[in-house]
Structures are given as C-alpha cells and as structure tokens.
XYZ file of C-alpha atoms in Angstrom:
162
model
C 21.654 -8.310 -21.026
C 22.926 -7.335 -17.594
C 19.377 -6.554 -16.451
C 18.232 -10.058 -17.381
C 21.080 -11.501 -15.320
C 20.254 -9.243 -12.349
C 16.597 -10.286 -12.399
C 17.551 -13.966 -12.681
C 19.925 -13.473 -9.737
C 17.070 -11.987 -7.713
C 14.843 -14.980 -8.515
C 17.633 -17.380 -7.564
C 18.303 -15.558 -4.283
C 14.615 -15.505 -3.417
C 14.329 -19.218 -4.165
C 17.348 -20.124 -2.013
C 16.406 -17.979 0.989
C 12.719 -18.913 0.836
C 13.531 -22.601 0.541
C 15.967 -22.476 3.472
C 13.579 -20.544 5.742
C 10.564 -22.763 5.123
C 11.632 -25.274 7.772
C 12.013 -22.697 10.544
C 9.031 -21.539 12.630
C 8.103 -17.871 12.603
C 9.035 -15.714 15.571
C 6.081 -15.459 17.963
C 6.877 -11.867 18.838
C 6.326 -10.544 15.312
C 3.198 -12.460 14.318
C 0.987 -9.382 14.808
C 3.021 -7.499 12.211
C 3.643 -10.322 9.745
C 0.105 -11.696 9.542
C -1.449 -8.549 7.958
C 1.613 -8.128 5.737
C 1.261 -11.708 4.493
C -2.422 -11.102 3.791
C -1.557 -8.011 1.748
C 1.032 -10.015 -0.186
C -1.537 -12.720 -0.877
C -4.156 -10.213 -2.085
C -1.812 -7.961 -4.041
C -2.166 -9.752 -7.426
C -5.919 -9.209 -7.342
C -5.493 -5.576 -6.317
C -2.801 -5.146 -8.984
C -5.015 -6.555 -11.720
C -7.845 -4.195 -10.780
C -5.583 -1.130 -10.573
C -3.694 -1.894 -13.781
C -6.925 -2.645 -15.655
C -8.348 0.729 -14.678
C -5.091 2.502 -15.551
C -4.706 0.783 -18.916
C -8.364 1.321 -19.832
C -8.750 4.933 -18.747
C -5.459 6.727 -18.280
C -2.535 5.131 -20.092
C -2.797 5.287 -23.847
C -0.210 3.954 -26.293
C 2.800 1.694 -25.768
C 0.524 -0.916 -24.207
C 2.867 -3.879 -24.615
C 5.764 -1.976 -23.068
C 3.602 -0.850 -20.177
C 2.191 -4.321 -19.471
C 5.591 -6.031 -19.474
C 6.984 -3.227 -17.334
C 4.126 -3.492 -14.832
C 4.448 -7.268 -14.451
C 8.214 -7.183 -14.019
C 8.375 -4.289 -11.557
C 5.409 -5.752 -9.645
C 7.292 -9.042 -9.247
C 10.427 -7.262 -8.044
C 8.464 -5.248 -5.466
C 6.736 -8.436 -4.299
C 10.138 -10.017 -3.661
C 11.316 -6.944 -1.745
C 8.180 -7.004 0.407
C 8.543 -10.707 1.139
C 12.200 -10.237 2.100
C 11.006 -7.604 4.583
C 8.465 -10.099 5.899
C 11.249 -12.691 6.253
C 13.307 -10.160 8.215
C 10.431 -9.708 10.660
C 9.690 -13.432 10.923
C 13.276 -14.658 11.303
C 15.096 -11.764 12.975
C 16.683 -14.120 15.520
C 18.644 -16.051 12.871
C 21.697 -13.986 11.997
C 22.387 -15.582 8.598
C 18.762 -15.143 7.544
C 18.679 -11.552 8.742
C 21.844 -10.570 6.852
C 20.821 -12.420 3.685
C 17.321 -10.971 3.686
C 18.528 -7.421 4.298
C 21.005 -7.684 1.420
C 18.398 -9.199 -0.908
C 15.730 -6.686 0.125
C 18.044 -3.745 -0.591
C 19.052 -5.371 -3.875
C 15.366 -5.811 -4.836
C 14.504 -2.239 -3.934
C 17.467 -0.910 -5.896
C 16.532 -2.992 -8.934
C 12.881 -1.917 -8.717
C 13.765 1.757 -8.368
C 16.195 1.479 -11.283
C 13.624 -0.172 -13.585
C 10.562 1.830 -12.497
C 10.818 4.717 -14.999
C 9.288 3.380 -18.213
C 11.820 5.079 -20.462
C 14.748 3.546 -18.592
C 13.066 0.135 -18.618
C 12.597 0.361 -22.390
C 16.183 1.501 -22.904
C 17.800 -1.068 -20.610
C 15.622 -4.166 -20.898
C 12.727 -3.935 -23.338
C 14.873 -2.870 -26.275
C 16.976 -6.003 -25.746
C 14.262 -8.566 -24.979
C 11.216 -6.991 -26.651
C 7.929 -8.516 -25.464
C 9.781 -11.570 -24.096
C 10.461 -9.552 -20.958
C 6.967 -10.563 -19.869
C 8.413 -14.055 -19.449
C 10.977 -12.638 -17.049
C 8.281 -10.990 -14.946
C 6.017 -14.041 -15.015
C 8.976 -16.291 -14.202
C 9.808 -14.130 -11.192
C 6.204 -14.298 -10.003
C 6.137 -18.084 -10.549
C 9.246 -18.485 -8.385
C 7.689 -16.180 -5.784
C 4.401 -18.057 -5.528
C 6.056 -21.478 -5.748
C 8.064 -20.647 -2.650
C 4.933 -19.227 -0.995
C 2.986 -22.442 -1.634
C 5.845 -24.719 -0.550
C 6.289 -22.671 2.621
C 2.565 -22.774 3.423
C 2.496 -26.548 2.953
C 5.582 -27.121 5.102
C 4.299 -24.776 7.854
C 1.020 -26.720 7.850
C 2.940 -29.964 8.223
C 4.984 -28.465 11.083
C 1.791 -27.550 12.968
C 0.355 -31.046 12.476
C 3.495 -32.646 13.964
C 3.330 -30.450 17.058
C-alpha cells in the first residue's frame, strides 16, 4: 500500500513542478544539452516497445503479466527522473525549481532502484495490487505526457507572442 502512495506522490510532484515550469522560458545556455535529451525522452516509448517486445518474445519466459506491469511502471518512474534532470538543466537559474527538481529526481531514482528487481516489485507492489499495477504505470505515463503536451503548447504560444 505504501508503494502505491509513493508512486502517486511522484505523479503529483511531477504534475505540480511541470505545470509551474511551463510558463518559464528555457535557459539559453543549456539548449544544446536539453534538446537531444528531450528528443530521447520523446522517442523512448517507441524504443521501449521495441526492446521489451524482443525481450518478451525471445528471452523472458514465464511470469509475463508480472514482467509487463513491472516494465511499464519502472519505465514511467525512470521517465520522470529523466525529465526532472532535464528541468534542472533548463531552469537552473530558478532556485525553487532547482531544489524541487533535485529532490524529486533523487526521489524518482530511489523509487526506481527500489522497484527494479522483479522479486522485490512482486513482493512489495504486485502481490498487493495484482495486475491492476499496470494502471499505476499507465497513469504515471499519462501524467507525464499530459504535462509534456501542455508544456509544448504553452512554449509554442510563448514563441508566437514574442
């Protein structure tokens, strides 16, 4: 039960920080580093689907439902950690954003490392939620990409006004 709360807290923190940072322009000095990182973040679901399809078809046998729910959830947590790092690079000159993003990034990394071993994931989360844990992972990814889309739209509107 605690794991469900911790993942929901991560989604809430990502939503709040992403929503607050959408109205601020990116730092010019770090655009060379953040542009490729943002492209990787945008392409990572496609890459993840290809990699996981190959793994599930050829290498990983048995416990398919556990493995799929685990992959989606841990993938979503790592995506949040990566985006918090991107926010740190883009908004390093705002002290509140820097502190909040560093705390949330470390929290995301800790949660991802804790849930990465499949046996621990099954013991801590899957045994409690069963296959419904896929909803947690999909919900986290929905929050992630909702903020991404809202941010892209607001950044486009900022450029049009200038």
